[in-house]
Short mmCIF file of C-alpha atoms and ligand atoms in Angstrom, two decimals:
data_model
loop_
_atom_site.label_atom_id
_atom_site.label_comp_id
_atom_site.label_asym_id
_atom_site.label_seq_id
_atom_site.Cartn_x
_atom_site.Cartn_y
_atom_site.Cartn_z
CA UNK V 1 0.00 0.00 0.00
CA UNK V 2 0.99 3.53 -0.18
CA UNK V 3 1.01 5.99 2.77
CA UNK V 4 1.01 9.51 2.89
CA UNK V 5 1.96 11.10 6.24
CA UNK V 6 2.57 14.60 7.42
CA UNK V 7 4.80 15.28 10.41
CA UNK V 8 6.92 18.14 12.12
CA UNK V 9 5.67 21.53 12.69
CA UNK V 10 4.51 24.41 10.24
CA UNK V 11 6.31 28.03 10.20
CA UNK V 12 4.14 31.07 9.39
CA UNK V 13 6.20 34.51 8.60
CA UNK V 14 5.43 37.47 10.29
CA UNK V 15 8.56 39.41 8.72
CA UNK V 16 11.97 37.99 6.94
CA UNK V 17 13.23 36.81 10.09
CA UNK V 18 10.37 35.68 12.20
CA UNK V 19 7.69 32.92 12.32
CA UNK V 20 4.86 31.57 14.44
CA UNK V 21 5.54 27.86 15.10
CA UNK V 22 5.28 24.87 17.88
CA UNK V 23 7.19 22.30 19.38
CA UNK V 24 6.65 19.71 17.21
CA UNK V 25 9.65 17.51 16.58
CA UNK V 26 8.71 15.39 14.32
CA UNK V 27 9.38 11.96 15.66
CA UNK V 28 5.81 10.43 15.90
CA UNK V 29 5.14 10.91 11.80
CA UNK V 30 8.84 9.76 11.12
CA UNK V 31 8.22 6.58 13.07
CA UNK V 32 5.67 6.13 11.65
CA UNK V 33 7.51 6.49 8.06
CA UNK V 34 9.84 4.57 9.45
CA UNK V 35 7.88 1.51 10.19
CA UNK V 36 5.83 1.51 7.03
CA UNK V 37 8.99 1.13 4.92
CA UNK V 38 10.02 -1.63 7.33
CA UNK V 39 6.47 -3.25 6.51
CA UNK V 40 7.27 -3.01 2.95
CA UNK V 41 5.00 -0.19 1.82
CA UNK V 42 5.53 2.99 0.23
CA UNK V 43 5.55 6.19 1.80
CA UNK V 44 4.91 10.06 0.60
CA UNK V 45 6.25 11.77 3.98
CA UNK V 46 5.44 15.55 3.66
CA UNK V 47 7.65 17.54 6.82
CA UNK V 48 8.02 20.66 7.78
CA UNK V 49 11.18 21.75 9.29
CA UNK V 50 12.44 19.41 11.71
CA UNK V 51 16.35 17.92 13.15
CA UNK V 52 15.33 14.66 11.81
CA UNK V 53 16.94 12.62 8.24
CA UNK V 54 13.43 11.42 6.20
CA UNK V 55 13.92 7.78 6.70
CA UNK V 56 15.53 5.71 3.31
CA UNK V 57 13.38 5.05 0.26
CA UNK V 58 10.82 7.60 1.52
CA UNK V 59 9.64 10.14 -1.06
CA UNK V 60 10.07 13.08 1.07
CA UNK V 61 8.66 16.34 0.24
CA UNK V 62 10.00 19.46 2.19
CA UNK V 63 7.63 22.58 3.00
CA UNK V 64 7.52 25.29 5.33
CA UNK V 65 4.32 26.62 5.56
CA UNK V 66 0.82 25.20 5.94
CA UNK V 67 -0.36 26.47 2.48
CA UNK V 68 2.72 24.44 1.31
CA UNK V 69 1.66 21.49 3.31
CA UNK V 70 -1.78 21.58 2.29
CA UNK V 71 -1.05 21.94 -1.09
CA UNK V 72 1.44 19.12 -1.42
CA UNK V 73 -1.05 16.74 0.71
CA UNK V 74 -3.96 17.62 -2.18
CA UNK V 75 -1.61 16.84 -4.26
CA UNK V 76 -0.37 12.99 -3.35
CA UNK V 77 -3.45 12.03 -1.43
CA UNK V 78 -5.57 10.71 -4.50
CA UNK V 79 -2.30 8.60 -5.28
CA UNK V 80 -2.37 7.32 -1.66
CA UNK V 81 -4.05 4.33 0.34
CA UNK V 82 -3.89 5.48 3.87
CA UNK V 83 -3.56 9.34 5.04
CA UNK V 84 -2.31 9.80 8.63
CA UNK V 85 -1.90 13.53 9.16
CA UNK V 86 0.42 13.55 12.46
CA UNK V 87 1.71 17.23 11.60
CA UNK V 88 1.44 19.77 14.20
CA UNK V 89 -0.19 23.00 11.70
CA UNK V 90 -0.21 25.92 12.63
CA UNK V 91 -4.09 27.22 13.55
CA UNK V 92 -3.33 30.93 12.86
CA UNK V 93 -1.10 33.11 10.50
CA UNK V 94 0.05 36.48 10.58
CA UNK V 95 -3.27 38.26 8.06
CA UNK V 96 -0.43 40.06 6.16
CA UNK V 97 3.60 39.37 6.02
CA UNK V 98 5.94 42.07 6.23
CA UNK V 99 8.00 42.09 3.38
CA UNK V 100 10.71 44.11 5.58
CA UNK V 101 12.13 43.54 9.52
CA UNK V 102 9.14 45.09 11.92
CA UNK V 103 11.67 47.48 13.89
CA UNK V 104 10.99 47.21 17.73
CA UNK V 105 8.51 49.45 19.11
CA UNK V 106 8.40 51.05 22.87
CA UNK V 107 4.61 50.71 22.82
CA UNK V 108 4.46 47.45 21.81
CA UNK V 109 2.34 45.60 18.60
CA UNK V 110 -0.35 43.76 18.12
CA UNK V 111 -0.35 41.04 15.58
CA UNK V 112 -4.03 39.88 13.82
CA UNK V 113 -3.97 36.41 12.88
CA UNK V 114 -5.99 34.65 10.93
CA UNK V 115 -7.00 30.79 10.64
CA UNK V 116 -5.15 28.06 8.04
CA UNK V 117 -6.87 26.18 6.49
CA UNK V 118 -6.98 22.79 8.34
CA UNK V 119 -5.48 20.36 5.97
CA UNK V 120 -7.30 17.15 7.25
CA UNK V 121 -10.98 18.66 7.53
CA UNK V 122 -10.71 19.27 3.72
CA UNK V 123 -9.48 15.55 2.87
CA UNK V 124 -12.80 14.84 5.71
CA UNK V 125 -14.98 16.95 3.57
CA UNK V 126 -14.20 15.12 0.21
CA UNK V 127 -17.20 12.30 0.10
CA UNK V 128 -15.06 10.78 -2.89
CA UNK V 129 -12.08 9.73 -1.19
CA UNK V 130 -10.70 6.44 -1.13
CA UNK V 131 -7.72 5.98 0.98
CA UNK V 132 -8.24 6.03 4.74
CA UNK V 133 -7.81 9.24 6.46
CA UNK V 134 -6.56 9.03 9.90
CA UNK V 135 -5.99 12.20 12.14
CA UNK V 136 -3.88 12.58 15.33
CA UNK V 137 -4.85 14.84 18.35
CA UNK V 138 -2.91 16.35 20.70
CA UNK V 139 -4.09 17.44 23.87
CA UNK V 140 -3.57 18.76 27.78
CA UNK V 141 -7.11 17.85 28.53
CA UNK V 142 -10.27 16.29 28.12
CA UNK V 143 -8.36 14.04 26.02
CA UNK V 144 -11.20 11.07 24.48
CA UNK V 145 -13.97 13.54 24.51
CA UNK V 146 -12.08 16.39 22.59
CA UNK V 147 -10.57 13.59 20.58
CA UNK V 148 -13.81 11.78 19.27
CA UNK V 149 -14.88 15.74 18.82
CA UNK V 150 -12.38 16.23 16.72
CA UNK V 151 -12.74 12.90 15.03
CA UNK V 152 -16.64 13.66 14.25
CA UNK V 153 -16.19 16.97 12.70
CA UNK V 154 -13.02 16.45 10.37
CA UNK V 155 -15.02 13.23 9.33
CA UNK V 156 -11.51 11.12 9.64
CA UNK V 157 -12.01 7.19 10.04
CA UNK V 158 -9.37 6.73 12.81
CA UNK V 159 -8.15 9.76 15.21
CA UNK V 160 -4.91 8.94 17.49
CA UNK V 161 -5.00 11.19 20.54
CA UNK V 162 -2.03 11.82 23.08
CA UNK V 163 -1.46 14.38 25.86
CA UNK V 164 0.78 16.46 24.87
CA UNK V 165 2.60 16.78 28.10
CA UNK V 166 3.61 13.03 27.39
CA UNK V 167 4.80 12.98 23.72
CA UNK V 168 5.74 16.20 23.00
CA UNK V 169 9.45 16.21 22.16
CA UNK V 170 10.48 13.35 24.07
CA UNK V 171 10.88 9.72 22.28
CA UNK V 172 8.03 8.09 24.48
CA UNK V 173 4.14 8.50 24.11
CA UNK V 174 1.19 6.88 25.45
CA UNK V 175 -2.31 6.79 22.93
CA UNK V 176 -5.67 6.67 22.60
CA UNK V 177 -6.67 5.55 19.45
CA UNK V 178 -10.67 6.30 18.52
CA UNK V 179 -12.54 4.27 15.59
CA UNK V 180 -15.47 6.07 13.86
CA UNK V 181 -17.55 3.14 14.64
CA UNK V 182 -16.70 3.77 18.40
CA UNK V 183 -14.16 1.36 19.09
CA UNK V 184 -11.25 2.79 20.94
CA UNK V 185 -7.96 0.84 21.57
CA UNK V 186 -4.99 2.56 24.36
CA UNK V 187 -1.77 1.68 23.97
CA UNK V 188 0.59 2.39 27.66
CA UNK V 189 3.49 4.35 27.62
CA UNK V 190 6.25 2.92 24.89
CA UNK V 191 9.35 4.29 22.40
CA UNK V 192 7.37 5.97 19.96
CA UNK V 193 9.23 3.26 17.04
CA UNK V 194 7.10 0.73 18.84
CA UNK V 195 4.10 3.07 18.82
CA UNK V 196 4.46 3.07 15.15
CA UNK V 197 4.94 -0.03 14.35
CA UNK V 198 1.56 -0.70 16.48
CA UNK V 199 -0.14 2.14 14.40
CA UNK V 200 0.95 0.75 10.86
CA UNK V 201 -0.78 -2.82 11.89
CA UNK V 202 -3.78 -1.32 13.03
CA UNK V 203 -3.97 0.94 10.11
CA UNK V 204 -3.40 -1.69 7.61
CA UNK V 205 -6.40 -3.84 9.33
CA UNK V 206 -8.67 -0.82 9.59
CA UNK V 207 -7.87 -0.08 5.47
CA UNK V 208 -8.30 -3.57 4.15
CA UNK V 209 -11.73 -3.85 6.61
CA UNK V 210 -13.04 -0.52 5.06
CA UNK V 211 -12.25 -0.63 1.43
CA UNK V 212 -13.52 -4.48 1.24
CA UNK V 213 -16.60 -3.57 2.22
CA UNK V 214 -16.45 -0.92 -0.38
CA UNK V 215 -15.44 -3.54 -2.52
CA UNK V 216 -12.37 -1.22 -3.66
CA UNK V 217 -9.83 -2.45 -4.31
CA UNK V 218 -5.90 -1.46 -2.31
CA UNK V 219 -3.01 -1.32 -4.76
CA UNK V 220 -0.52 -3.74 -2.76
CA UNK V 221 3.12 -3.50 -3.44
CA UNK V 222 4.50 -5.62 -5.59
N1 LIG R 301 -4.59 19.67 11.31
C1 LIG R 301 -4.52 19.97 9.95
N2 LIG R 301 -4.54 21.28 9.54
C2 LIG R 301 -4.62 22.28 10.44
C3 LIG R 301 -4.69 21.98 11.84
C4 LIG R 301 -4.68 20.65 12.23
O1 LIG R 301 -4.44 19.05 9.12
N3 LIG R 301 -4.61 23.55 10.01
C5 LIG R 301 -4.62 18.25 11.69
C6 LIG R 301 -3.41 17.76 12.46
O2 LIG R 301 -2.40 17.28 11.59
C7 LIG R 301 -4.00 16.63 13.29
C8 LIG R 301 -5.43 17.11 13.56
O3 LIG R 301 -5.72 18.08 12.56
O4 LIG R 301 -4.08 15.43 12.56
C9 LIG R 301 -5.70 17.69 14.91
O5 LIG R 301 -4.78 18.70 15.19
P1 LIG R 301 -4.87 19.48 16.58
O6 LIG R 301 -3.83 20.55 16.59
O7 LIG R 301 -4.89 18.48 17.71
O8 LIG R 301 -6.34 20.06 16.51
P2 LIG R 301 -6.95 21.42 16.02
O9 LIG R 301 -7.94 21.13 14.96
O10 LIG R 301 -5.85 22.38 15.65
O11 LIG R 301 -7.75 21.88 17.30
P3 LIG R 301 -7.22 22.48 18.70
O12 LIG R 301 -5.88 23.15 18.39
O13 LIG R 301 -8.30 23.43 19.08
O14 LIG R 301 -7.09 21.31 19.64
#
């Protein structure tokens, strides 16, 4: 099969030499590349700007900013079997970029921003898609019920929620992962290489389940 996955943060310029952007380090999505390639499937991974190397064999697509990301994802996901979005976007952008330095001010600024547009609520919205779109959450709080929230309204099959005081930067996680039939599955605190090998099987079950019913068929590798 072929996977498409997102990972790392996204930068959004203010001026030429600064950015709104997140913690993100990339791990979870490169894990996750990781153990797909192990499996023996192909894998699109699509990263913004992390300290990582794109695992070998991957066809890796750079990009900085979430209109990059979103447009590279529109681009590869009708060429893909399974989706799994694990990039930390930014929610909000500077409404206009400065094309010069903003020189330091005594009084102080105020910045507007304005929303991105969320990159796995549009593959969600598309009623024609055929690869399995899987979403990951990250939380402090409230973690299933924002989760299956989130799941619901960006229409994903599978959503993979984690607090982010546990994963975020660090090469453990613990997850919650949330069906859309209801089903949930946790899996306790482990290296996040063994989280993704986990996530891969669980994918690959969900995908084959789902499309056979559809009676589509899943280009396997050959
Ligand atoms: N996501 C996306 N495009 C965005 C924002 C988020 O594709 N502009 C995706 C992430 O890759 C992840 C999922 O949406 O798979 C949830 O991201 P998260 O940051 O947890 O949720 P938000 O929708 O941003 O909601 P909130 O920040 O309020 O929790």
């Amino acid at each position: 099969m072929t996977f498409l996955i997102t990972a790392g943060p996204t930068r959004e310029a203010i001026d030429p030499v600064r950015y709104i952007s997140n913690r993100s380090s990339g791990k979870m999505g490169y894990a996750i590349a990781k153990a797909a390639l192990d499996a023996g499937h192909k894998v699109t991974l699509i990263s913004g700007p992390v300290n990582l190397a794109p695992p070998r064999n991957t066809k890796f697509i750079s990009v900085l900013t979430s209109d990059e990301m979103f447009d590279a994802v529109h681009r590869h996901a009708d060429t893909s079997d399974i989706c799994v979005l694990c990039a930390a976007v930014a929610d909000y952008k500077p409404a206009q970029v400065s094309p010069v330095k903003i020189k330091k001010c005594a009084d102080g600024i105020s910045l507007e921003l304005i929303p991105t547009r969320d990159i796995l609520q549009s593959l969600g919205e598309r009623g024609d898609r055929k690869f399995l779109l899987v979403g990951f959450a990250a939380e402090t709080d409230h973690l299933e019920a924002n989760a299956t929230e989130k799941l619901r309204r960006k229409n994903c099959d599978i959503i993979v929620a984690n607090d982010v005081r546990v994963g975020m930067e660090t090469d453990q996680n613990e997850l919650v992962i949330l069906f859309r039939d209801g089903e949930m599955k946790r899996i306790s605190r482990a290296p996040k290489q063994f989280l993704a090998c986990e996530l891969v099987k669980i994918f690959l079950k969900f995908a084959t389940k789902r499309f056979d019913k559809k009676d589509v068929m899943i280009t396997e590798r050959t």
